[in-house]
XYZ file of C-alpha atoms in Angstrom:
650
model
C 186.679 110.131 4.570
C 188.953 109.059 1.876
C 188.260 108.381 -1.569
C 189.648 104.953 -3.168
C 189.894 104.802 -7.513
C 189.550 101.116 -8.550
C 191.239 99.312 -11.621
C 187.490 100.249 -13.489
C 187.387 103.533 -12.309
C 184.900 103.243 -9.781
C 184.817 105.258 -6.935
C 184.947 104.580 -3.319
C 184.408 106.046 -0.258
C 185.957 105.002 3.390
C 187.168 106.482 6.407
C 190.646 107.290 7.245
C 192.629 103.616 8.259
C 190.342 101.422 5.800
C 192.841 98.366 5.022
C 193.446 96.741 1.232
C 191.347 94.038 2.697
C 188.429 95.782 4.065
C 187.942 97.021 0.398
C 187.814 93.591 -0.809
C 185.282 92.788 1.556
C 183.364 95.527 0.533
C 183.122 94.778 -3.256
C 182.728 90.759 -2.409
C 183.245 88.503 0.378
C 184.347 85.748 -2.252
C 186.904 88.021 -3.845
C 187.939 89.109 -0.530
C 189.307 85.500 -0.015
C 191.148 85.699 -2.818
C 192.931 88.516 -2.260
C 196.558 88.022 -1.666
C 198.467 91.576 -1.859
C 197.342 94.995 -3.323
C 199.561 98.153 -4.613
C 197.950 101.373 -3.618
C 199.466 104.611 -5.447
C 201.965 102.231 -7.254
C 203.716 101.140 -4.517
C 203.230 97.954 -2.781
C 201.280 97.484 0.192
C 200.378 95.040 2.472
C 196.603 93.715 2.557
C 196.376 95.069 6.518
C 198.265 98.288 5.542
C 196.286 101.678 6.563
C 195.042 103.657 4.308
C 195.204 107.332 5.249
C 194.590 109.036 1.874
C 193.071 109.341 -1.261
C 194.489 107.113 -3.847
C 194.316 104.324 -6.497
C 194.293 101.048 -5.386
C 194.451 97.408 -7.061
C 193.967 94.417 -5.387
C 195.932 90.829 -6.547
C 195.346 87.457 -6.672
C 196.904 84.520 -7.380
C 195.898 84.623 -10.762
C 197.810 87.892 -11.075
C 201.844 88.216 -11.996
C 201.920 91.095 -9.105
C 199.852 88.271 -6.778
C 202.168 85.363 -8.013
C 205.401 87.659 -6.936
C 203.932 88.185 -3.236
C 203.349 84.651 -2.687
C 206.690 83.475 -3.709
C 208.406 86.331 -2.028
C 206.375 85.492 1.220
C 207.670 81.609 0.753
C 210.831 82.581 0.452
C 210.476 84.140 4.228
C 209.217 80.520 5.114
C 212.144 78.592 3.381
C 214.342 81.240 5.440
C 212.851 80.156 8.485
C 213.083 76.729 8.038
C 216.694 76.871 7.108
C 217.575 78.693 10.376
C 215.798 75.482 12.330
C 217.051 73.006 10.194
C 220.851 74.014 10.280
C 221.427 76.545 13.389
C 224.222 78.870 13.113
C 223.749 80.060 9.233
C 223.607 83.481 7.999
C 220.598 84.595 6.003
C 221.434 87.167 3.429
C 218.422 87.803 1.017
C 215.910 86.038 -0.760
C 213.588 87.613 -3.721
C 210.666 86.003 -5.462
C 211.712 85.271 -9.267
C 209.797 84.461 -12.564
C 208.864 80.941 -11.414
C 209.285 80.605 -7.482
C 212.214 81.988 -5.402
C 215.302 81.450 -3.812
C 217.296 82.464 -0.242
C 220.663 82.878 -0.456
C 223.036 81.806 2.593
C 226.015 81.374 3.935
C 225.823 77.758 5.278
C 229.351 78.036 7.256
C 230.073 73.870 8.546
C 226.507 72.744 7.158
C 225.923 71.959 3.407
C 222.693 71.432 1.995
C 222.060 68.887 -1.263
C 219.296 67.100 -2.857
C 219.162 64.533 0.177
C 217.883 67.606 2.233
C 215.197 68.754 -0.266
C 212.224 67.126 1.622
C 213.469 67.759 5.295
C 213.295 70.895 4.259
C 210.129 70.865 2.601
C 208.295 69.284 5.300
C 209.746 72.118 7.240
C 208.237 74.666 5.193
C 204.671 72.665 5.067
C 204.751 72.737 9.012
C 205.568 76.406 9.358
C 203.117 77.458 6.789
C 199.746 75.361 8.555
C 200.799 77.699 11.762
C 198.845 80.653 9.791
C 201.500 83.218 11.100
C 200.200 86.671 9.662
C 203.119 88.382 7.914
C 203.641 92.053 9.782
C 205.733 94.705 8.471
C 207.092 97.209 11.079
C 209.559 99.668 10.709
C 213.132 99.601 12.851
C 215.434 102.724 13.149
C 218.680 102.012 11.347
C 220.681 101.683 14.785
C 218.789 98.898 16.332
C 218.564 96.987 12.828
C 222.358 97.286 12.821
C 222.893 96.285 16.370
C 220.236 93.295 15.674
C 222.294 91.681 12.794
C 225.536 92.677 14.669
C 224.685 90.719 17.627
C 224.001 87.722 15.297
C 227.179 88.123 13.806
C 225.283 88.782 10.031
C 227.454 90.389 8.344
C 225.745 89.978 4.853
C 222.352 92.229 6.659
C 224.753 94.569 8.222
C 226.430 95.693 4.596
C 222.436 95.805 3.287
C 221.319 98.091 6.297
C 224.618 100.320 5.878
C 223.515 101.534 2.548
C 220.142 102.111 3.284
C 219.026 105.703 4.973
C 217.498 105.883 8.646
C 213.255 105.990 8.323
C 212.852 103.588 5.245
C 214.159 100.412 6.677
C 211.309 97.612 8.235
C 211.496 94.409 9.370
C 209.121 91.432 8.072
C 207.545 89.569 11.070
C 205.972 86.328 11.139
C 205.773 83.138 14.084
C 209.546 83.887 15.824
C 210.957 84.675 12.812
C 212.519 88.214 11.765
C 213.977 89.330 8.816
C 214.948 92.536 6.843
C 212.095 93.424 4.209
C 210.497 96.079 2.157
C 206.948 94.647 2.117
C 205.035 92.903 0.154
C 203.585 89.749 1.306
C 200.525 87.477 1.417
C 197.763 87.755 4.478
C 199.472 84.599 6.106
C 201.373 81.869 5.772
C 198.589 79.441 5.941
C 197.939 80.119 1.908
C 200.939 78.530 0.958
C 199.975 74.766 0.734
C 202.255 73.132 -1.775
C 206.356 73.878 -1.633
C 209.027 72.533 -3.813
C 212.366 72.524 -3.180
C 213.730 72.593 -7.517
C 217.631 73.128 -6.874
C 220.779 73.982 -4.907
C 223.464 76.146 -6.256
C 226.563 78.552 -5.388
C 226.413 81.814 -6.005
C 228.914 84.819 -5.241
C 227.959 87.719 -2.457
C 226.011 90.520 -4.324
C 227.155 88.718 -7.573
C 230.705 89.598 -7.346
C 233.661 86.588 -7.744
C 235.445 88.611 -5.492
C 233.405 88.075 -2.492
C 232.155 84.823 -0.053
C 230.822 82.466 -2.258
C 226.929 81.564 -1.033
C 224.791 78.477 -1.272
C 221.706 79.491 -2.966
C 217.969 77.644 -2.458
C 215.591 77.656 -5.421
C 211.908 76.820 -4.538
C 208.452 76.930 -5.893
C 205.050 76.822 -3.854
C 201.412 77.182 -4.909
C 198.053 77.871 -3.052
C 197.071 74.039 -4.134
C 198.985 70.735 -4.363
C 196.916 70.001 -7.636
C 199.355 73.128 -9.721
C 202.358 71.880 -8.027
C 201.714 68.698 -9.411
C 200.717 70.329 -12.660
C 204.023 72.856 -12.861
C 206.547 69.528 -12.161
C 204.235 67.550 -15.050
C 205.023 71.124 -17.066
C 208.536 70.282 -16.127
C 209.181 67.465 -16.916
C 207.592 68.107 -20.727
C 209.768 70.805 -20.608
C 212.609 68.360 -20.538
C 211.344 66.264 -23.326
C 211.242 68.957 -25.614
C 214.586 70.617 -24.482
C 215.644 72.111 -27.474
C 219.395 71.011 -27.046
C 218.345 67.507 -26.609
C 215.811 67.539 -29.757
C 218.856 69.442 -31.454
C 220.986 66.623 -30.991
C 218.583 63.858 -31.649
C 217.093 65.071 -35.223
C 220.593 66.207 -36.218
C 220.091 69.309 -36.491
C 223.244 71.551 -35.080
C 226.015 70.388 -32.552
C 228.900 72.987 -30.352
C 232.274 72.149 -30.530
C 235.019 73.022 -27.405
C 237.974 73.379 -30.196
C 235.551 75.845 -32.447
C 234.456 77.359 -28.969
C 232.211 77.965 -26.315
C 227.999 79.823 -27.841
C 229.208 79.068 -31.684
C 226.729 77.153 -33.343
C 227.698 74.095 -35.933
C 224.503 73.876 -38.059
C 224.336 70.079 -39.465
C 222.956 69.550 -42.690
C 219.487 68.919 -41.469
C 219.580 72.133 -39.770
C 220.992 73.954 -42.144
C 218.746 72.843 -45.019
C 216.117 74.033 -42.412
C 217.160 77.248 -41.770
C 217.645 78.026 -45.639
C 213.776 76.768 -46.209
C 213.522 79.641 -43.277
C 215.189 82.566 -45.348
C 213.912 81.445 -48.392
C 210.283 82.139 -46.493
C 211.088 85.431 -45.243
C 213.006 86.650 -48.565
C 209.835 86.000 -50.556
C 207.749 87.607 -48.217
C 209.662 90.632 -47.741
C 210.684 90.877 -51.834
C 206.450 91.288 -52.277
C 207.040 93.663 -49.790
C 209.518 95.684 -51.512
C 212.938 95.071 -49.492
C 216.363 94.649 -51.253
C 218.757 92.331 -50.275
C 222.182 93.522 -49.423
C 225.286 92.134 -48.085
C 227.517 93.273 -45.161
C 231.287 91.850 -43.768
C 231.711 90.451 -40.039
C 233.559 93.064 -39.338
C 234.452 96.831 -39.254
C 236.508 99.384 -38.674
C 235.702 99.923 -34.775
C 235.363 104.054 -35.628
C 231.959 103.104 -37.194
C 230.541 101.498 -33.938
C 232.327 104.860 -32.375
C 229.640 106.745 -34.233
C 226.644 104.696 -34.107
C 226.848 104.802 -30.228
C 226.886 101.015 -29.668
C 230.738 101.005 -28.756
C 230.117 102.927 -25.784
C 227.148 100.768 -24.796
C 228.480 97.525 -25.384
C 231.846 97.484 -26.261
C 233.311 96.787 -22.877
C 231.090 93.445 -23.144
C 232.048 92.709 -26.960
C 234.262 90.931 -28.360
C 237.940 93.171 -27.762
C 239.066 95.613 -31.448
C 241.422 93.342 -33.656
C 244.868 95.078 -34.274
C 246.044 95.079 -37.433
C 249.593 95.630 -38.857
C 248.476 99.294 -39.703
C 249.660 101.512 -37.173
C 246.628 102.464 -34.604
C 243.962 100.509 -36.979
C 241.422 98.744 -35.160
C 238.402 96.580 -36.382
C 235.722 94.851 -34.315
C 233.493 91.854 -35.065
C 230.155 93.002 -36.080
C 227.853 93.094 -33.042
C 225.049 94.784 -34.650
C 224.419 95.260 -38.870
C 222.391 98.427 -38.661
C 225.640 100.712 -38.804
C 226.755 98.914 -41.856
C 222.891 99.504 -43.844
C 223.371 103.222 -42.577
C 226.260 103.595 -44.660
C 224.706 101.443 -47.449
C 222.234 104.109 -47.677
C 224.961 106.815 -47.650
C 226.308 105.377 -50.712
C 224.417 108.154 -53.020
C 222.213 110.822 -52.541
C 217.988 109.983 -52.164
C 214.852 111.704 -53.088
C 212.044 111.934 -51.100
C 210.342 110.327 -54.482
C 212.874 107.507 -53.523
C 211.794 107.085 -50.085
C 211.128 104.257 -48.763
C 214.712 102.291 -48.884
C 213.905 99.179 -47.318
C 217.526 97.578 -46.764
C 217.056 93.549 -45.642
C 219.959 91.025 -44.201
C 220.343 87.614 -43.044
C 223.441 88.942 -41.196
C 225.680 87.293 -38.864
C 226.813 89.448 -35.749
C 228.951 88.283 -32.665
C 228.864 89.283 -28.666
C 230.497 88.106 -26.217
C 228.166 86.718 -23.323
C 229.606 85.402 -20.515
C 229.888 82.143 -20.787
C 227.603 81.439 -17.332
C 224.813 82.790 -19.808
C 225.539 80.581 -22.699
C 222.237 78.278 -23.376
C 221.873 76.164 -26.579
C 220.929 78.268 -29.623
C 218.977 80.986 -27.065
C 222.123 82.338 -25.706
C 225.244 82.426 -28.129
C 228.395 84.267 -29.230
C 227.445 84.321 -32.574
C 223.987 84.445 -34.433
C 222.399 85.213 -37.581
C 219.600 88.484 -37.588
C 217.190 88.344 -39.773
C 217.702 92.135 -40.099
C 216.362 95.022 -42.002
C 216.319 98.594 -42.283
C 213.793 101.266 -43.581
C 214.564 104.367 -44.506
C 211.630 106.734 -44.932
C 210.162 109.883 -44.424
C 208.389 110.812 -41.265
C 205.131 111.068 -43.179
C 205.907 107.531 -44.061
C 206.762 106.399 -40.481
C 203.130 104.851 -39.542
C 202.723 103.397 -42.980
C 205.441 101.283 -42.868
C 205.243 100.870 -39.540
C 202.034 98.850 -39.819
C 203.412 97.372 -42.876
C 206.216 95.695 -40.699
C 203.430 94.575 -38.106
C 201.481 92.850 -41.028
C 204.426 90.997 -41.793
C 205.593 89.384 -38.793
C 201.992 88.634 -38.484
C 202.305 86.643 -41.531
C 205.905 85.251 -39.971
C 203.851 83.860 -36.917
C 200.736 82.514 -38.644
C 202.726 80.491 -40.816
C 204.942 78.825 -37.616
C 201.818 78.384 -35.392
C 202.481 81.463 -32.972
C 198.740 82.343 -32.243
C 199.040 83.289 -29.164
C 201.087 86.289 -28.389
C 200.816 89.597 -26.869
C 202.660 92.873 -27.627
C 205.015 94.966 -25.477
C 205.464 98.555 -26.268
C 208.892 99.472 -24.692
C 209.998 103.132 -23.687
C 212.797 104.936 -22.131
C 213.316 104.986 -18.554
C 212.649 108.595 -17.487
C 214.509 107.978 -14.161
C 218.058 107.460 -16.216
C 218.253 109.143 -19.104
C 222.043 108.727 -19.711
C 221.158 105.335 -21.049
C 219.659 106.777 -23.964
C 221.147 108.701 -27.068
C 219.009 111.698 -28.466
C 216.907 114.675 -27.510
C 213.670 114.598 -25.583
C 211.323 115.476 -28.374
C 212.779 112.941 -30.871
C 211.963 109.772 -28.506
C 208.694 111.532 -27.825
C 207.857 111.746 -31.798
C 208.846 107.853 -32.161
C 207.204 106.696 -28.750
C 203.950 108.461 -30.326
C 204.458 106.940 -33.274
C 204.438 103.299 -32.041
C 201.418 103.546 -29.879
C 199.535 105.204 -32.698
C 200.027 101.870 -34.744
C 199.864 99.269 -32.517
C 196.299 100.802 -31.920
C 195.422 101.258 -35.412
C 195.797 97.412 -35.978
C 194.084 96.591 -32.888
C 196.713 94.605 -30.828
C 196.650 93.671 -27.312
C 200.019 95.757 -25.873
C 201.320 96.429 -22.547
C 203.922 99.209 -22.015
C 207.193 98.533 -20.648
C 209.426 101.633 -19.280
C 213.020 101.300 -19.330
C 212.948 98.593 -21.788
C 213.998 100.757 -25.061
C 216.971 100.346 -27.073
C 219.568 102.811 -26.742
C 219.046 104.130 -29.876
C 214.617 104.693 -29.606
C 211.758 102.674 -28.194
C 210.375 99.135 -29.697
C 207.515 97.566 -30.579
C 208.418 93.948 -29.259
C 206.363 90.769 -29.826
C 205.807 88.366 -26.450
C 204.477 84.597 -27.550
C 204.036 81.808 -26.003
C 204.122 78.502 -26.115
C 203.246 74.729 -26.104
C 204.051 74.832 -22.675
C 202.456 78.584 -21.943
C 206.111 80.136 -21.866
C 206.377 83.215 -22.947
C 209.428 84.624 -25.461
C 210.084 87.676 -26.901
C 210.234 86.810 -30.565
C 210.322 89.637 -32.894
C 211.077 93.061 -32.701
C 210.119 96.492 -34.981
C 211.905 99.800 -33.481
C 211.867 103.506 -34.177
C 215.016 105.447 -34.427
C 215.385 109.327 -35.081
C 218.950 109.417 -33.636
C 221.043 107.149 -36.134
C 219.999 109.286 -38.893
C 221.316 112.170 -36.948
C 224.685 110.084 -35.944
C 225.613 109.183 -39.468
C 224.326 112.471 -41.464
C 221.823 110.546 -42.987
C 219.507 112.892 -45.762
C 217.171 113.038 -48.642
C 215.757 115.860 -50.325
C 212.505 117.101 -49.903
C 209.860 118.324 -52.038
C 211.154 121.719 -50.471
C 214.461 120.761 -52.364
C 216.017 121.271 -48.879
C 218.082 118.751 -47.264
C 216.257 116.261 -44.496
C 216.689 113.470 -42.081
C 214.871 109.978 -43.196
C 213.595 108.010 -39.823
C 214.970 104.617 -40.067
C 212.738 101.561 -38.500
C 214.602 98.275 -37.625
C 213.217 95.173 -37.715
C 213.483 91.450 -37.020
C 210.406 88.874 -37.777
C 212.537 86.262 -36.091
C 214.928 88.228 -34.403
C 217.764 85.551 -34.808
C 217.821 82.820 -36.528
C 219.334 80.331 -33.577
C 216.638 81.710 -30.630
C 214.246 81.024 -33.199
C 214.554 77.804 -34.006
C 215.269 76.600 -30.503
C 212.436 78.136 -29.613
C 210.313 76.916 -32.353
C 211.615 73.441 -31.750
C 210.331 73.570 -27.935
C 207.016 74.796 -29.020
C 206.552 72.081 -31.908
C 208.616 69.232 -29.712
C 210.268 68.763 -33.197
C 207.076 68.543 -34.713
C 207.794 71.380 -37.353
C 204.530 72.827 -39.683
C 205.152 70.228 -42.901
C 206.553 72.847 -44.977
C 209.520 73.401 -42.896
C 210.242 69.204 -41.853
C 213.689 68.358 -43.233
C 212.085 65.260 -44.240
C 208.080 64.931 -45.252
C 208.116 61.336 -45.593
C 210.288 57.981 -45.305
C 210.102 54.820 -47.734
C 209.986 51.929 -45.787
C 210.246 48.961 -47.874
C 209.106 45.609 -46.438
C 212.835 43.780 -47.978
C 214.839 44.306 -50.322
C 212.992 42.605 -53.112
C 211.354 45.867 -53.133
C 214.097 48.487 -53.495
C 213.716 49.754 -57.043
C 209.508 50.388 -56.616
C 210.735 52.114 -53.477
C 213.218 54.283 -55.251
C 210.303 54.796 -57.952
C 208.298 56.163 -55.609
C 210.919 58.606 -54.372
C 211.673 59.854 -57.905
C 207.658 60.324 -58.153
C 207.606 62.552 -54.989
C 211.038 64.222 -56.108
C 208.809 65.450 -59.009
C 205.849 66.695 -56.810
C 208.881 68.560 -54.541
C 208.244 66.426 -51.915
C 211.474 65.725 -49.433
C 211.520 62.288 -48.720
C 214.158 59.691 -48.051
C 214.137 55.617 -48.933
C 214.660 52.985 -45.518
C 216.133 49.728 -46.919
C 218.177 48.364 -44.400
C 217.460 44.592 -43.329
C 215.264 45.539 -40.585
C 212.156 44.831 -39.764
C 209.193 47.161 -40.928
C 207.979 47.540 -36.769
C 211.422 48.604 -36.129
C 212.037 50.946 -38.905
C 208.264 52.880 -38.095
C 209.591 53.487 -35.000
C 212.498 54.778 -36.012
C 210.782 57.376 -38.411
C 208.267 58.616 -35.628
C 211.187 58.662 -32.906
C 213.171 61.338 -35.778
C 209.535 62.840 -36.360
C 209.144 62.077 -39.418
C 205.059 62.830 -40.566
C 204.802 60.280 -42.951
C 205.662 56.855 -43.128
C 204.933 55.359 -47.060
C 205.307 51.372 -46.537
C 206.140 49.176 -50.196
C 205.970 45.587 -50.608
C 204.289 43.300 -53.144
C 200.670 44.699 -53.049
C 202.212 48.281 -53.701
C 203.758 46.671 -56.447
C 201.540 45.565 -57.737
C 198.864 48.018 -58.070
C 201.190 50.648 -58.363
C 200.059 52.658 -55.176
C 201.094 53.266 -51.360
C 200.696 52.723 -48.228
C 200.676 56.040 -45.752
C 200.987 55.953 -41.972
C 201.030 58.967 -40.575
C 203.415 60.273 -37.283
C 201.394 59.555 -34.853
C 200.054 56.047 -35.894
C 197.133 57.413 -38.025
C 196.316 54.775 -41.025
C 195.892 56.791 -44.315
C 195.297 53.593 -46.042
C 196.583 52.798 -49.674
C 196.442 56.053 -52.334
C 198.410 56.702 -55.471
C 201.375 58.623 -55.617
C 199.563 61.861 -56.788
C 196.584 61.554 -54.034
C 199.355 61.311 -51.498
C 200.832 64.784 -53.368
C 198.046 66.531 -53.352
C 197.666 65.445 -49.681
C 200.989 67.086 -48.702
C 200.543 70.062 -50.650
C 196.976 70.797 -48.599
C 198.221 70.169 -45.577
C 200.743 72.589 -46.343
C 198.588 75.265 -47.848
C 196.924 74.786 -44.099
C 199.303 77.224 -42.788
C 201.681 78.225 -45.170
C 199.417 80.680 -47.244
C 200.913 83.578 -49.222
C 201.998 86.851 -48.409
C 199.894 89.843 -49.924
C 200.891 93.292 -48.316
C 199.028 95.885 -48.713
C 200.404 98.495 -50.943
């Protein structure tokens, strides 16, 4: 007998060979239908796979990420299949599930594959998948897998199988179709009953320019046609609220070729936009006891020598700037929390002193490759909204929390309710990735669970996701559209301290190293707003609208009570803008909702004449006619709705 630990700690007992899916059955017939993959002892397994000892095991769904990645990874086998019948002669090479769907990379040789081919090869997959072929693993000694793929003239399989050792390679099985695997599939191919062909694209040999270049298949599939057709509705409101495209159409920032390729113009709408941004956070954080300070774009590159992140990054930054000094390089900024380092080294600290809380809209520049450039997500330059505590490590889980409450207060006030937190450690497994000693990243890894459980949140912990420098506390939301973003991020670091000769002096009168926490509400003020555009559609809380309201006059008899209404709302600090042109009032209210404007305040001769307004809000909601000051006090509720202000605790 063998003893089997479930997810709630039950216990189990089987004989010797019991399968995933014979425990299923056991706890529930229902579930057992379900149940679509299973990891026993942390690794993978299939659902038919013997179990010979004791262990933990968990069993997937569809409704589960781990159950999501075996059903797209088991598709992909299908698409793979249905490309060798649909265009005989190609090489396969490999084909992973991804976050939505999958691909299969190949090399098509005379064939090419476009859009026109998307249902052929759809129907293909359909047809292959109502054979309910079981998926079987088995394993192949590395000599016949080699001969196998040699035979077929695969050259792609052969390299794969050459760097992989004799007794761990296996072979995926399924109808007449072979291919190289490591496991992890669904029961059969029967569960797959909706496929999507999204896109074809080229893409290099193992990622590298210098080798064949491949013709890679993206697809999607679900257990039900009704969330296919869901996920392409998802789609296609994706599109709509593109941030790029919303960018463009409200005016807010534009890219220029001649300025160059992930460098943001902000327009004046934008920019007024992101000041009403920092203006938010700068209040927040001066309650909170931060001081502003000021860095350049660039430094000499020794500092970046010291604070480690030349050797991490600087082969993918921006190359050192020669100057007419001889041997005197500087670098663009990539990160500011060297510079607030030395800001604190400016003069000697007390532990009576302690906390220095150091805060920076700062702009710093990297140099992504410009296949990874996106809109505002993915630039070359970008503005942090960046800040640095010094403290002692007594003080460590006080501010800590302290930084929690106020990103809370960041994400309340936007509309980010829904979010989840990720507590991110250092890989173990490769600890050359990391600066400092073992018991330092121990001290701040304790440190962040310990206050991410005092508050209560709902984490998750991530290994090998750290910083460089000491693990992070990031924050995961998502959105409109059930997306999720990391937006956010709070991080404890013991080692730059140590890097720069950072101290204070104790209560001992002795000499000691502050921790420093960094920390970024928004994290950058371009992913922000593009991402806060896609979650609003453009639709931004009121506070933060570049314009609350439009004066649409009915003609142009009535252009001076319109501009006397805009004076009266300039008074109550509302933003609003007059519409006189010689259009007609239909045309110019559908102008204002197109450029989301939420309120539309119409003037003609009644206006006039009782001296009030007409309010249609975005949307087509009729607020009927109110005074000037009703319609103030109206904006300044709505607004109080979610911008409320920020008390830390002290």
């Amino acid at each position: 007998m063998i003893h089997i630990t479930l997810p709630d700690g039950s216990v189990k007992n089987f004989e010797a060979g019991v399968t995933p899916m014979d425990v299923a059955k056991d706890i529930s017939e229902g579930f057992a239908r379900n149940v679509i993959s299973a990891k026993f002892n942390d690794t993978v397994v299939e659902t038919v796979t013997p179990l010979m000892e004791d262990g933990s095991l968990i069993l997937f769904t569809w409704n589960n990420e781990e159950g999501k990645k075996a059903f797209w990874h088991s598709s992909a086998h299908i698409l793979a299949q249905a490309l060798e019948e649909l265009y005989p002669g190609i090489k396969l090479t490999i084909g992973p599930a991804i976050e939505n769907g999958f691909y299969y990379d190949v090399d098509t040789g005379d064939h090419t594959i476009s859009e026109n081919d998307f249902k052929k090869i759809e129907d293909k997959m359909l047809e292959i998948a109502r054979g309910k072929h079981d998926f079987k693993m088995h394993p192949v000694t590395k000599s016949n897998a080699l001969a196998l793929y040699k035979e077929q003239g695969n050259e792609y399989k052969v390299e794969l199988i050459e760097n992989l050792e004799d007794g761990t390679i296996t072979f995926c099985d399924h109808s007449n179709f072979t291919d190289l695997c490591r496991g992890g599939h669904i029961p059969n191919t029967s569960i797959v009953k909706a496929v999507k062909i999204m896109s074809v694209a080229g893409a290099y040999w193992r990622g590298d320019e210098n080798k064949p270049q491949l013709t890679r298949v993206y697809g999607i599939s679900f257990p039900k046609q009704k969330e296919l057709t869901e996920y392409l509705n998802l789609l296609e409101e994706a599109k709509k609220r593109d941030h790029r495209k919303l960018g463009k159409e409200l005016e807010l920032f534009t890219f220029s070729q001649k300025v160059g390729q992930g460098l943001p113009l902000w327009l004046p709408k934008g920019a007024a936009l992101r000041e009403r941004l920092e203006n938010f956070l700068k209040q927040a954080q001066k309650k909170a006891g931060y001081e502003m300070v000021v860095t350049p774009h660039i430094a000499q590159k020794e500092l970046y020598v010291t604070s480690g992140h030349f050797a991490k990054y600087g082969e993918d930054s921006f190359k050192p700037i020669k100057t007419p000094a001889e041997g005197e390089e500087f670098m663009l900024k990539p990160m500011n929390c060297p510079h607030h380092c030395e800001i604190y080294k400016n003069r000697p600290f007390s532990y009576r002193e302690l906390p220095k809380r150091y805060a920076e809209f700062g702009t710093v520049y990297r140099y992504e490759q410009s296949g990874e450039l996106h809109g505002l997500t993915r630039v070359r330059g970008f503005t942090q909204d960046d800040a640095h505590i010094f403290c002692t490590p007594e003080q460590l889980d006080e501010e800590f929390k302290n930084v929690i409450d106020l990103v809370l207060y960041v994400f309340g006030s936007l509309g980010f309710d829904n979010f989840t937190t990720q507590v991110s450690l250092r890989d173990p497994e490769n600890p050359e990735k990391y600066i400092g000693k073992d018991e330092v990243w121990e001290k701040a890894e304790s440190a962040i669970i310990s206050a991410v459980e005092d508050k209560g949140l709902n984490y998750v912990i991530e290994t090998g996701e750290a910083a460089f420098y000491g693990p992070k506390l990031d924050f995961m939301v998502k959105d409109a559209l059930g997306r999720k973003w990391q937006l956010g991020t709070i991080q404890v670091d013991y080692n730059l301290p140590e890097r720069f000769e950072l101290t204070y002096k104790g209560n001992d009168n002795e000499l000691h190293r502050p921790v420093m926490i960094h920390r970024a509400p928004f994290g950058s003020m371009e992913r922000f707003v593009a991402i806060l555009l896609e979650h609003t559609a453009g639709n931004f809380p009121l506070w933060l609208m570049p314009d609350q309201a439009i004066i649409l006059s009915l003609s142009e008899k009535y252009e001076n009570y319109a501009k006397n209404v805009l004076n009266l709302l300039e008074n109550h600090e509302i933003r609003a803008l007059v519409d006189n042109r010689n259009e007609t009032i239909g045309k110019k209210i559908r102008e204002a909702e197109m450029n989301k404007i939420p309120f539309m305040i119409i003037v003609g001769e009644n206006e006039e004449k009782s001296g009030m307004i007409s309010v249609r809000k975005h949307g087509g909601e009729d607020l009927g006619s109110i005074s000037v000051a009703d319609f103030a006090h109206l904006i300044k509720s709505e607004i109080n709705k979610t911008l409320k202000p920020f008390n830390p605790i002290k």
